[in-house]
């Protein structure tokens, strides 16, 4: 009897278990669908998880602000501090603001992202020095590093990046009049310095290391920094319609074009030198800046110059191997010779400017070869690189800091690599729309 009852009950027990199992699976599927609706970035490889890990809300000068930890060390991705600099900086916070402004273009109505962006913008506002420029780093005790060479408030990368970030934030927070008034005030205070300290009234060139260079750019010769200034100034011009801003952009663009060397047939095939006779991959956004300015001001010479680098130099790099930096000298009227090359480290920040430029060329021309070039350059993130290693993990949002050699990858994932990878993926997402 006992055996019969057991036999009779067994199928019923199995049925109940099956129903429970099916119900659980169904609820999981519903939950996944809900997550897809509320967090679309996780469905197409754009994952903010590691970025959120780097983000922290703190209090600075009595205000709630957002910061981004600079260094995140493998394998646990704990935070580290640079002993001469600090643990967070305007450079990376400003970069994050630009990235989040792009994120909101692609994925609208994300209140969490909007709140983070406002806190990060508040940090930049609090870092403006009395002289109008920006200090870059803060220490663990939340005091501002005002003395180290990469943190002095001056005409330099972090001040230019602050301008780009503030103007990007202005467009996002237009409905918050009090906040945007503060942004405009800070931006205008910085612009007084930029207009004063970039000497566009004396457009002279000189010969340095055998090549002709302009002398009126930031640091005299910095065409890479000039590109960053232009990106901020374009947004300032949109906000103010200031004709002096347009003149400043035009003269910066002229200087950048002086720094372009070679052509379709001659090395370095239209590459924009970064500073004097040096080209480096990181921050080399001249082609992108010229394309944006050329379209806004209907200046074909900017566009043609940008396309020359994209058409000839980028394919040369793909075919012959990426580089971290190289130096050139002039050998005759048309030819230049490479005198030194650094192959490594190769970093995401070195790829992003080229990907943005190729993608912008596609937006402008609708020529599929620029679309294909964008995808080919982006494939570096996915393992088409010297180390044959996928640099970005869409499951975690971690992007490795760089390739040190064919056999060695830095598996740290700090602010720069994390944000730059997201800037790439968001631009590629716009291409797919």
CSV table of C-alpha atoms in Angstrom, one decimal:
chain,number,residue,atom,x,y,z
A,1,UNK,CA,0.0,0.0,0.0
A,2,UNK,CA,2.7,2.3,1.0
A,3,UNK,CA,4.5,1.6,-2.3
A,4,UNK,CA,1.4,2.3,-4.3
A,5,UNK,CA,0.8,5.7,-2.6
A,6,UNK,CA,4.4,6.6,-3.3
A,7,UNK,CA,4.0,5.6,-7.0
A,8,UNK,CA,0.8,7.5,-7.3
A,9,UNK,CA,2.3,10.7,-5.7
A,10,UNK,CA,5.5,10.7,-7.7
A,11,UNK,CA,4.0,11.9,-11.0
A,12,UNK,CA,2.0,14.6,-9.1
A,13,UNK,CA,5.2,15.8,-7.3
A,14,UNK,CA,7.0,16.0,-10.7
A,15,UNK,CA,4.2,18.0,-12.2
A,16,UNK,CA,4.3,20.5,-9.3
A,17,UNK,CA,8.1,20.8,-9.6
A,18,UNK,CA,7.7,21.4,-13.3
A,19,UNK,CA,5.1,24.1,-12.8
A,20,UNK,CA,7.3,25.8,-10.2
A,21,UNK,CA,10.4,25.6,-12.5
A,22,UNK,CA,8.5,27.0,-15.5
A,23,UNK,CA,7.1,29.8,-13.4
A,24,UNK,CA,10.6,30.8,-12.2
A,25,UNK,CA,11.9,30.8,-15.8
A,26,UNK,CA,9.0,32.9,-16.9
A,27,UNK,CA,9.6,35.4,-14.0
A,28,UNK,CA,13.3,35.6,-14.9
A,29,UNK,CA,12.4,36.3,-18.5
A,30,UNK,CA,10.0,39.1,-17.5
A,31,UNK,CA,12.7,40.6,-15.2
A,32,UNK,CA,15.2,40.5,-18.1
A,33,UNK,CA,12.8,42.2,-20.4
A,34,UNK,CA,12.2,44.9,-17.8
A,35,UNK,CA,15.9,45.4,-17.4
A,36,UNK,CA,16.3,45.8,-21.1
A,37,UNK,CA,13.6,48.5,-21.1
A,38,UNK,CA,15.2,50.5,-18.3
A,39,UNK,CA,18.8,49.9,-19.1
A,40,UNK,CA,19.1,49.7,-22.9
A,41,UNK,CA,22.9,50.2,-22.7
A,42,UNK,CA,23.4,46.7,-21.4
A,43,UNK,CA,21.8,45.2,-24.5
A,44,UNK,CA,24.2,46.5,-27.1
A,45,UNK,CA,27.6,46.3,-25.3
A,46,UNK,CA,27.6,49.8,-23.8
A,47,UNK,CA,27.9,49.0,-20.1
A,48,UNK,CA,28.3,51.7,-17.4
A,49,UNK,CA,29.0,49.3,-14.6
A,50,UNK,CA,32.7,49.9,-14.3
A,51,UNK,CA,32.2,53.6,-14.9
A,52,UNK,CA,29.8,53.6,-12.0
A,53,UNK,CA,32.4,51.8,-9.9
A,54,UNK,CA,34.8,54.6,-10.5
A,55,UNK,CA,32.3,57.3,-9.7
A,56,UNK,CA,31.8,58.7,-6.2
A,57,UNK,CA,29.8,61.5,-4.6
A,58,UNK,CA,31.8,63.6,-2.2
A,59,UNK,CA,31.6,67.0,-0.6
A,60,UNK,CA,33.9,69.8,-1.8
A,61,UNK,CA,33.7,73.4,-0.6
A,62,UNK,CA,30.4,72.6,1.0
A,63,UNK,CA,28.9,71.3,-2.2
A,64,UNK,CA,27.9,67.8,-3.3
A,65,UNK,CA,30.1,66.9,-6.3
A,66,UNK,CA,30.9,63.8,-8.3
A,67,UNK,CA,34.4,62.5,-8.9
A,68,UNK,CA,35.9,59.7,-11.0
A,69,UNK,CA,38.7,57.7,-9.5
A,70,UNK,CA,41.7,57.9,-11.8
A,71,UNK,CA,43.4,54.5,-11.2
A,72,UNK,CA,41.7,51.1,-10.8
A,73,UNK,CA,44.1,48.2,-10.4
A,74,UNK,CA,43.7,44.6,-11.6
A,75,UNK,CA,42.6,42.1,-10.4
A,76,UNK,CA,40.1,43.5,-7.8
A,77,UNK,CA,40.0,47.0,-9.4
A,78,UNK,CA,40.8,48.8,-6.2
A,79,UNK,CA,41.6,52.5,-6.4
A,80,UNK,CA,45.1,53.9,-6.2
A,81,UNK,CA,46.5,57.4,-5.8
A,82,UNK,CA,49.3,59.0,-7.8
A,83,UNK,CA,51.7,60.4,-5.2
A,84,UNK,CA,52.5,63.6,-7.0
A,85,UNK,CA,49.0,64.3,-8.4
A,86,UNK,CA,46.0,63.0,-6.5
A,87,UNK,CA,43.1,60.6,-6.8
A,88,UNK,CA,40.7,62.5,-9.2
A,89,UNK,CA,41.1,65.2,-11.7
A,90,UNK,CA,39.3,67.7,-13.9
A,91,UNK,CA,40.7,66.0,-17.0
A,92,UNK,CA,38.8,62.7,-16.4
A,93,UNK,CA,35.7,64.3,-14.8
A,94,UNK,CA,35.4,66.6,-17.8
A,95,UNK,CA,35.9,63.6,-20.2
A,96,UNK,CA,33.1,61.8,-18.3
A,97,UNK,CA,30.8,64.8,-18.6
A,98,UNK,CA,31.2,64.8,-22.4
A,99,UNK,CA,30.6,61.0,-22.5
A,100,UNK,CA,27.4,61.3,-20.4
A,101,UNK,CA,26.1,64.1,-22.6
A,102,UNK,CA,26.6,61.7,-25.6
A,103,UNK,CA,24.9,58.9,-23.6
A,104,UNK,CA,21.9,61.1,-23.0
A,105,UNK,CA,21.7,61.7,-26.8
A,106,UNK,CA,21.5,58.0,-27.4
A,107,UNK,CA,19.5,56.9,-24.4
A,108,UNK,CA,17.1,59.6,-23.3
A,109,UNK,CA,15.3,60.1,-19.9
A,110,UNK,CA,17.9,58.4,-17.7
A,111,UNK,CA,17.6,60.3,-14.4
A,112,UNK,CA,20.5,58.5,-12.8
A,113,UNK,CA,22.9,59.5,-15.6
A,114,UNK,CA,21.6,63.0,-15.5
A,115,UNK,CA,22.2,63.3,-11.7
A,116,UNK,CA,25.7,62.0,-12.1
A,117,UNK,CA,26.4,64.4,-14.8
A,118,UNK,CA,25.2,67.3,-12.7
A,119,UNK,CA,27.4,66.3,-9.8
A,120,UNK,CA,30.4,66.0,-12.1
A,121,UNK,CA,29.8,69.4,-13.6
A,122,UNK,CA,29.6,70.8,-10.0
A,123,UNK,CA,33.1,69.4,-9.4
A,124,UNK,CA,34.5,71.2,-12.5
A,125,UNK,CA,32.9,74.4,-11.3
A,126,UNK,CA,34.5,74.1,-7.9
A,127,UNK,CA,37.9,73.5,-9.5
A,128,UNK,CA,38.2,76.9,-11.2
A,129,UNK,CA,41.1,78.9,-9.9
A,130,UNK,CA,40.8,82.6,-9.1
A,131,UNK,CA,42.8,83.3,-12.2
A,132,UNK,CA,40.1,81.8,-14.4
A,133,UNK,CA,42.0,78.6,-15.4
A,134,UNK,CA,41.5,75.2,-13.7
A,135,UNK,CA,43.5,73.3,-11.3
A,136,UNK,CA,43.5,69.6,-12.2
A,137,UNK,CA,43.9,67.3,-9.2
A,138,UNK,CA,42.7,66.9,-5.6
A,139,UNK,CA,44.4,65.0,-2.8
A,140,UNK,CA,42.8,62.4,-0.6
A,141,UNK,CA,42.1,65.1,2.1
A,142,UNK,CA,40.1,66.9,-0.6
A,143,UNK,CA,42.5,69.8,-0.8
A,144,UNK,CA,43.3,71.1,-4.3
A,145,UNK,CA,46.7,70.3,-5.8
A,146,UNK,CA,47.8,73.8,-7.0
A,147,UNK,CA,51.5,73.3,-7.4
A,148,UNK,CA,52.4,70.1,-9.3
A,149,UNK,CA,53.1,70.6,-13.0
A,150,UNK,CA,50.0,68.7,-14.2
A,151,UNK,CA,47.7,70.6,-11.9
A,152,UNK,CA,48.7,74.2,-12.2
A,153,UNK,CA,45.9,76.5,-13.3
A,154,UNK,CA,47.1,77.5,-16.7
A,155,UNK,CA,46.5,77.4,-20.5
A,156,UNK,CA,46.7,73.6,-20.8
A,157,UNK,CA,44.8,70.3,-21.4
A,158,UNK,CA,42.7,70.3,-18.2
A,159,UNK,CA,41.5,73.9,-18.7
A,160,UNK,CA,40.6,73.2,-22.4
A,161,UNK,CA,38.8,70.0,-21.4
A,162,UNK,CA,36.9,71.9,-18.7
A,163,UNK,CA,35.6,74.3,-21.4
A,164,UNK,CA,34.4,71.4,-23.6
A,165,UNK,CA,32.7,69.8,-20.6
A,166,UNK,CA,31.0,72.9,-19.3
A,167,UNK,CA,29.7,73.8,-22.7
A,168,UNK,CA,28.4,70.3,-23.2
A,169,UNK,CA,26.7,70.4,-19.8
A,170,UNK,CA,25.1,73.8,-20.6
A,171,UNK,CA,23.2,72.2,-23.5
A,172,UNK,CA,21.9,69.4,-21.3
A,173,UNK,CA,20.8,71.5,-18.3
A,174,UNK,CA,19.1,74.3,-20.3
A,175,UNK,CA,16.0,74.0,-18.2
A,176,UNK,CA,17.9,74.7,-15.0
A,177,UNK,CA,18.5,78.5,-15.4
A,178,UNK,CA,20.4,79.0,-12.1
A,179,UNK,CA,22.8,76.1,-12.9
A,180,UNK,CA,23.4,77.1,-16.5
A,181,UNK,CA,24.0,80.7,-15.4
A,182,UNK,CA,26.8,79.4,-13.2
A,183,UNK,CA,28.2,77.3,-16.1
A,184,UNK,CA,28.1,80.3,-18.5
A,185,UNK,CA,29.8,82.5,-15.9
A,186,UNK,CA,32.6,80.0,-15.4
A,187,UNK,CA,33.0,79.3,-19.1
A,188,UNK,CA,33.1,83.0,-19.9
A,189,UNK,CA,35.8,83.6,-17.2
A,190,UNK,CA,37.9,81.0,-18.8
A,191,UNK,CA,37.4,82.3,-22.3
A,192,UNK,CA,38.8,85.7,-21.3
A,193,UNK,CA,42.1,84.0,-20.6
A,194,UNK,CA,42.0,81.8,-23.7
A,195,UNK,CA,41.3,84.9,-25.9
A,196,UNK,CA,44.1,86.8,-24.2
A,197,UNK,CA,46.7,84.0,-24.1
A,198,UNK,CA,46.5,82.4,-27.6
A,199,UNK,CA,48.4,84.9,-29.8
A,200,UNK,CA,46.4,84.9,-33.0
A,201,UNK,CA,47.4,88.5,-34.0
A,202,UNK,CA,50.9,87.2,-35.0
A,203,UNK,CA,50.6,84.3,-37.3
A,204,UNK,CA,54.2,83.5,-37.9
A,205,UNK,CA,55.8,80.1,-38.6
A,206,UNK,CA,59.3,78.9,-37.8
A,207,UNK,CA,61.5,75.9,-38.6
A,208,UNK,CA,61.9,73.3,-35.7
A,209,UNK,CA,63.8,70.1,-36.3
A,210,UNK,CA,63.7,70.8,-40.1
A,211,UNK,CA,59.9,71.2,-40.3
A,212,UNK,CA,57.7,74.3,-40.6
A,213,UNK,CA,55.5,74.8,-37.5
A,214,UNK,CA,53.1,77.6,-36.4
A,215,UNK,CA,54.0,79.7,-33.3
A,216,UNK,CA,50.5,80.9,-32.3
A,217,UNK,CA,49.0,77.7,-30.9
A,218,UNK,CA,48.8,76.7,-27.3
A,219,UNK,CA,52.4,76.0,-26.1
A,220,UNK,CA,53.3,77.6,-29.4
A,221,UNK,CA,53.1,74.4,-31.4
A,222,UNK,CA,50.4,72.2,-29.8
A,223,UNK,CA,48.0,71.3,-32.6
A,224,UNK,CA,46.6,68.4,-30.5
A,225,UNK,CA,45.6,70.9,-27.8
A,226,UNK,CA,44.3,73.2,-30.5
A,227,UNK,CA,41.8,70.6,-31.6
A,228,UNK,CA,40.5,70.2,-28.1
A,229,UNK,CA,40.1,74.0,-27.8
A,230,UNK,CA,38.2,74.1,-31.0
A,231,UNK,CA,35.7,71.5,-29.8
A,232,UNK,CA,34.9,73.6,-26.7
A,233,UNK,CA,34.8,76.8,-28.7
A,234,UNK,CA,32.4,75.4,-31.3
A,235,UNK,CA,29.9,74.9,-28.4
A,236,UNK,CA,30.7,78.3,-27.0
A,237,UNK,CA,30.0,79.9,-30.4
A,238,UNK,CA,26.7,78.0,-30.5
A,239,UNK,CA,25.8,79.5,-27.1
A,240,UNK,CA,27.1,83.1,-27.7
A,241,UNK,CA,27.4,83.7,-31.5
A,242,UNK,CA,30.6,85.6,-30.6
A,243,UNK,CA,32.5,86.6,-33.8
A,244,UNK,CA,35.8,86.7,-31.9
A,245,UNK,CA,35.3,83.0,-31.1
A,246,UNK,CA,34.8,82.3,-34.8
A,247,UNK,CA,38.0,84.2,-35.5
A,248,UNK,CA,39.9,82.2,-32.8
A,249,UNK,CA,38.6,78.9,-34.2
A,250,UNK,CA,39.7,79.9,-37.7
A,251,UNK,CA,43.3,80.8,-36.7
A,252,UNK,CA,43.6,77.6,-34.6
A,253,UNK,CA,42.5,75.6,-37.6
A,254,UNK,CA,45.0,77.4,-39.8
A,255,UNK,CA,47.7,76.4,-37.4
A,256,UNK,CA,46.6,72.8,-37.3
A,257,UNK,CA,46.8,72.7,-41.1
A,258,UNK,CA,50.4,74.0,-41.1
A,259,UNK,CA,51.1,71.0,-38.9
A,260,UNK,CA,49.8,68.6,-41.6
A,261,UNK,CA,52.7,66.8,-43.3
A,262,UNK,CA,52.9,64.6,-46.4
A,263,UNK,CA,50.0,63.7,-48.8
A,264,UNK,CA,48.5,60.8,-50.6
A,265,UNK,CA,51.9,59.8,-52.1
A,266,UNK,CA,54.4,61.0,-49.5
A,267,UNK,CA,55.0,60.0,-45.9
A,268,UNK,CA,53.6,60.7,-43.4
A,269,UNK,CA,50.5,60.7,-45.7
A,270,UNK,CA,48.7,63.8,-44.4
A,271,UNK,CA,49.2,63.1,-40.6
A,272,UNK,CA,48.8,66.1,-38.3
A,273,UNK,CA,51.9,66.5,-36.1
A,274,UNK,CA,51.0,66.8,-32.5
A,275,UNK,CA,53.8,69.1,-31.4
A,276,UNK,CA,56.8,70.3,-33.3
A,277,UNK,CA,58.0,67.2,-35.3
A,278,UNK,CA,56.3,64.7,-33.0
A,279,UNK,CA,53.1,62.7,-33.7
A,280,UNK,CA,51.5,60.8,-30.9
A,281,UNK,CA,48.2,58.9,-31.0
A,282,UNK,CA,46.6,60.1,-27.8
A,283,UNK,CA,44.6,63.2,-28.1
A,284,UNK,CA,45.3,63.6,-31.8
A,285,UNK,CA,41.8,64.9,-32.6
A,286,UNK,CA,42.7,67.4,-35.3
A,287,UNK,CA,40.8,65.7,-38.2
A,288,UNK,CA,37.6,65.4,-36.1
A,289,UNK,CA,37.8,69.1,-34.9
A,290,UNK,CA,38.4,70.3,-38.5
A,291,UNK,CA,35.5,68.3,-39.8
A,292,UNK,CA,33.1,69.7,-37.2
A,293,UNK,CA,34.3,73.3,-37.7
A,294,UNK,CA,34.3,72.9,-41.5
A,295,UNK,CA,30.6,71.8,-41.5
A,296,UNK,CA,29.5,74.5,-39.0
A,297,UNK,CA,31.3,77.4,-40.8
A,298,UNK,CA,31.0,75.9,-44.3
A,299,UNK,CA,34.7,75.9,-44.8
A,300,UNK,CA,35.8,73.3,-47.4
A,301,UNK,CA,39.5,73.8,-46.7
A,302,UNK,CA,39.1,72.4,-43.2
A,303,UNK,CA,37.1,69.5,-44.5
A,304,UNK,CA,39.6,68.6,-47.2
A,305,UNK,CA,42.5,68.8,-44.8
A,306,UNK,CA,40.8,66.5,-42.4
A,307,UNK,CA,39.9,64.0,-45.1
A,308,UNK,CA,43.5,63.9,-46.3
A,309,UNK,CA,44.6,62.4,-43.0
A,310,UNK,CA,41.7,60.1,-42.8
A,311,UNK,CA,42.0,58.9,-46.4
A,312,UNK,CA,45.7,58.3,-46.4
A,313,UNK,CA,47.3,58.2,-43.0
A,314,UNK,CA,44.8,56.0,-41.2
A,315,UNK,CA,45.0,53.2,-43.8
A,316,UNK,CA,48.8,53.5,-43.6
A,317,UNK,CA,48.6,52.9,-39.8
A,318,UNK,CA,46.2,49.9,-40.2
A,319,UNK,CA,48.5,48.3,-42.8
A,320,UNK,CA,51.8,49.0,-41.2
A,321,UNK,CA,50.9,48.7,-37.5
A,322,UNK,CA,49.7,51.3,-35.0
A,323,UNK,CA,52.2,53.4,-33.1
A,324,UNK,CA,52.3,55.3,-29.8
A,325,UNK,CA,54.4,58.0,-31.3
A,326,UNK,CA,56.9,58.9,-34.0
A,327,UNK,CA,59.3,61.8,-34.9
A,328,UNK,CA,60.0,63.0,-38.4
A,329,UNK,CA,62.5,65.2,-40.3
A,330,UNK,CA,62.3,66.8,-43.7
A,331,UNK,CA,64.5,65.5,-46.4
A,332,UNK,CA,63.5,67.6,-49.4
A,333,UNK,CA,60.5,69.8,-50.6
A,334,UNK,CA,58.0,66.9,-50.5
A,335,UNK,CA,59.4,64.1,-48.4
A,336,UNK,CA,59.8,63.4,-44.7
A,337,UNK,CA,61.7,60.6,-43.0
A,338,UNK,CA,60.8,58.9,-39.8
A,339,UNK,CA,63.7,59.2,-37.4
A,340,UNK,CA,62.2,57.4,-34.3
A,341,UNK,CA,59.1,55.4,-33.5
A,342,UNK,CA,57.6,54.1,-30.3
A,343,UNK,CA,55.2,51.2,-31.0
A,344,UNK,CA,53.9,51.0,-27.4
A,345,UNK,CA,51.9,51.5,-25.3
A,346,UNK,CA,48.8,51.5,-27.4
A,347,UNK,CA,45.8,52.8,-25.6
A,348,UNK,CA,42.1,53.4,-26.2
A,349,UNK,CA,42.7,57.2,-26.1
A,350,UNK,CA,44.9,56.7,-29.1
A,351,UNK,CA,42.2,55.0,-31.1
A,352,UNK,CA,39.2,57.1,-30.1
A,353,UNK,CA,40.3,60.3,-32.0
A,354,UNK,CA,40.7,58.3,-35.3
A,355,UNK,CA,37.4,56.5,-34.8
A,356,UNK,CA,35.5,59.7,-34.2
A,357,UNK,CA,37.1,61.3,-37.3
A,358,UNK,CA,36.3,58.4,-39.5
A,359,UNK,CA,32.7,58.3,-38.2
A,360,UNK,CA,32.3,62.0,-38.7
A,361,UNK,CA,33.6,61.6,-42.3
A,362,UNK,CA,30.9,59.1,-42.8
A,363,UNK,CA,28.2,61.4,-41.4
A,364,UNK,CA,29.3,64.1,-43.7
A,365,UNK,CA,29.9,62.2,-46.9
A,366,UNK,CA,27.7,59.1,-46.4
A,367,UNK,CA,30.5,57.2,-48.1
A,368,UNK,CA,30.6,53.6,-46.9
A,369,UNK,CA,34.3,53.4,-47.0
A,370,UNK,CA,34.4,55.7,-43.9
A,371,UNK,CA,31.8,53.5,-42.3
A,372,UNK,CA,34.0,50.5,-42.9
A,373,UNK,CA,37.1,52.3,-41.7
A,374,UNK,CA,35.3,53.2,-38.5
A,375,UNK,CA,34.4,49.5,-37.9
A,376,UNK,CA,38.0,48.4,-38.7
A,377,UNK,CA,39.5,50.9,-36.3
A,378,UNK,CA,36.9,49.9,-33.6
A,379,UNK,CA,37.9,46.3,-34.0
A,380,UNK,CA,41.1,47.1,-32.0
A,381,UNK,CA,38.9,47.0,-28.9
A,382,UNK,CA,37.6,43.6,-29.8
A,383,UNK,CA,40.9,41.9,-30.2
A,384,UNK,CA,42.1,43.0,-33.6
A,385,UNK,CA,45.3,44.4,-32.1
A,386,UNK,CA,49.0,43.4,-31.6
A,387,UNK,CA,48.3,41.5,-28.4
A,388,UNK,CA,45.3,39.6,-30.0
A,389,UNK,CA,43.4,40.5,-26.8
A,390,UNK,CA,39.8,41.9,-26.4
A,391,UNK,CA,40.4,45.2,-24.6
A,392,UNK,CA,36.7,45.9,-23.7
A,393,UNK,CA,34.4,43.5,-21.8
A,394,UNK,CA,30.7,44.3,-22.5
A,395,UNK,CA,29.7,42.1,-19.5
A,396,UNK,CA,31.5,44.3,-17.0
A,397,UNK,CA,32.3,47.6,-18.8
A,398,UNK,CA,36.0,47.1,-18.0
A,399,UNK,CA,38.4,48.4,-20.7
A,400,UNK,CA,42.1,47.4,-20.1
A,401,UNK,CA,44.4,50.4,-19.8
A,402,UNK,CA,46.6,49.4,-22.8
A,403,UNK,CA,48.9,47.1,-24.7
A,404,UNK,CA,52.5,47.2,-23.6
A,405,UNK,CA,53.8,44.7,-26.2
A,406,UNK,CA,52.6,41.8,-28.3
A,407,UNK,CA,52.8,39.7,-25.2
A,408,UNK,CA,51.8,42.0,-22.4
A,409,UNK,CA,48.5,43.8,-21.7
A,410,UNK,CA,47.9,46.1,-18.7
A,411,UNK,CA,44.7,44.7,-17.2
A,412,UNK,CA,44.2,47.7,-15.0
A,413,UNK,CA,41.1,49.8,-15.9
A,414,UNK,CA,41.3,53.4,-14.9
A,415,UNK,CA,39.2,56.4,-15.7
A,416,UNK,CA,40.7,57.3,-19.1
A,417,UNK,CA,40.5,53.9,-20.7
A,418,UNK,CA,37.0,53.3,-19.3
A,419,UNK,CA,35.6,56.6,-20.5
A,420,UNK,CA,37.4,56.6,-23.9
A,421,UNK,CA,36.0,53.2,-24.7
A,422,UNK,CA,32.5,54.4,-23.9
A,423,UNK,CA,33.1,57.4,-26.1
A,424,UNK,CA,34.0,55.0,-28.9
A,425,UNK,CA,31.0,52.8,-28.4
A,426,UNK,CA,28.6,55.6,-28.2
A,427,UNK,CA,29.9,57.1,-31.4
A,428,UNK,CA,29.5,53.7,-33.1
A,429,UNK,CA,26.0,53.4,-31.7
A,430,UNK,CA,25.1,56.7,-33.4
A,431,UNK,CA,26.4,55.2,-36.7
A,432,UNK,CA,23.9,52.3,-36.4
A,433,UNK,CA,20.9,54.6,-35.9
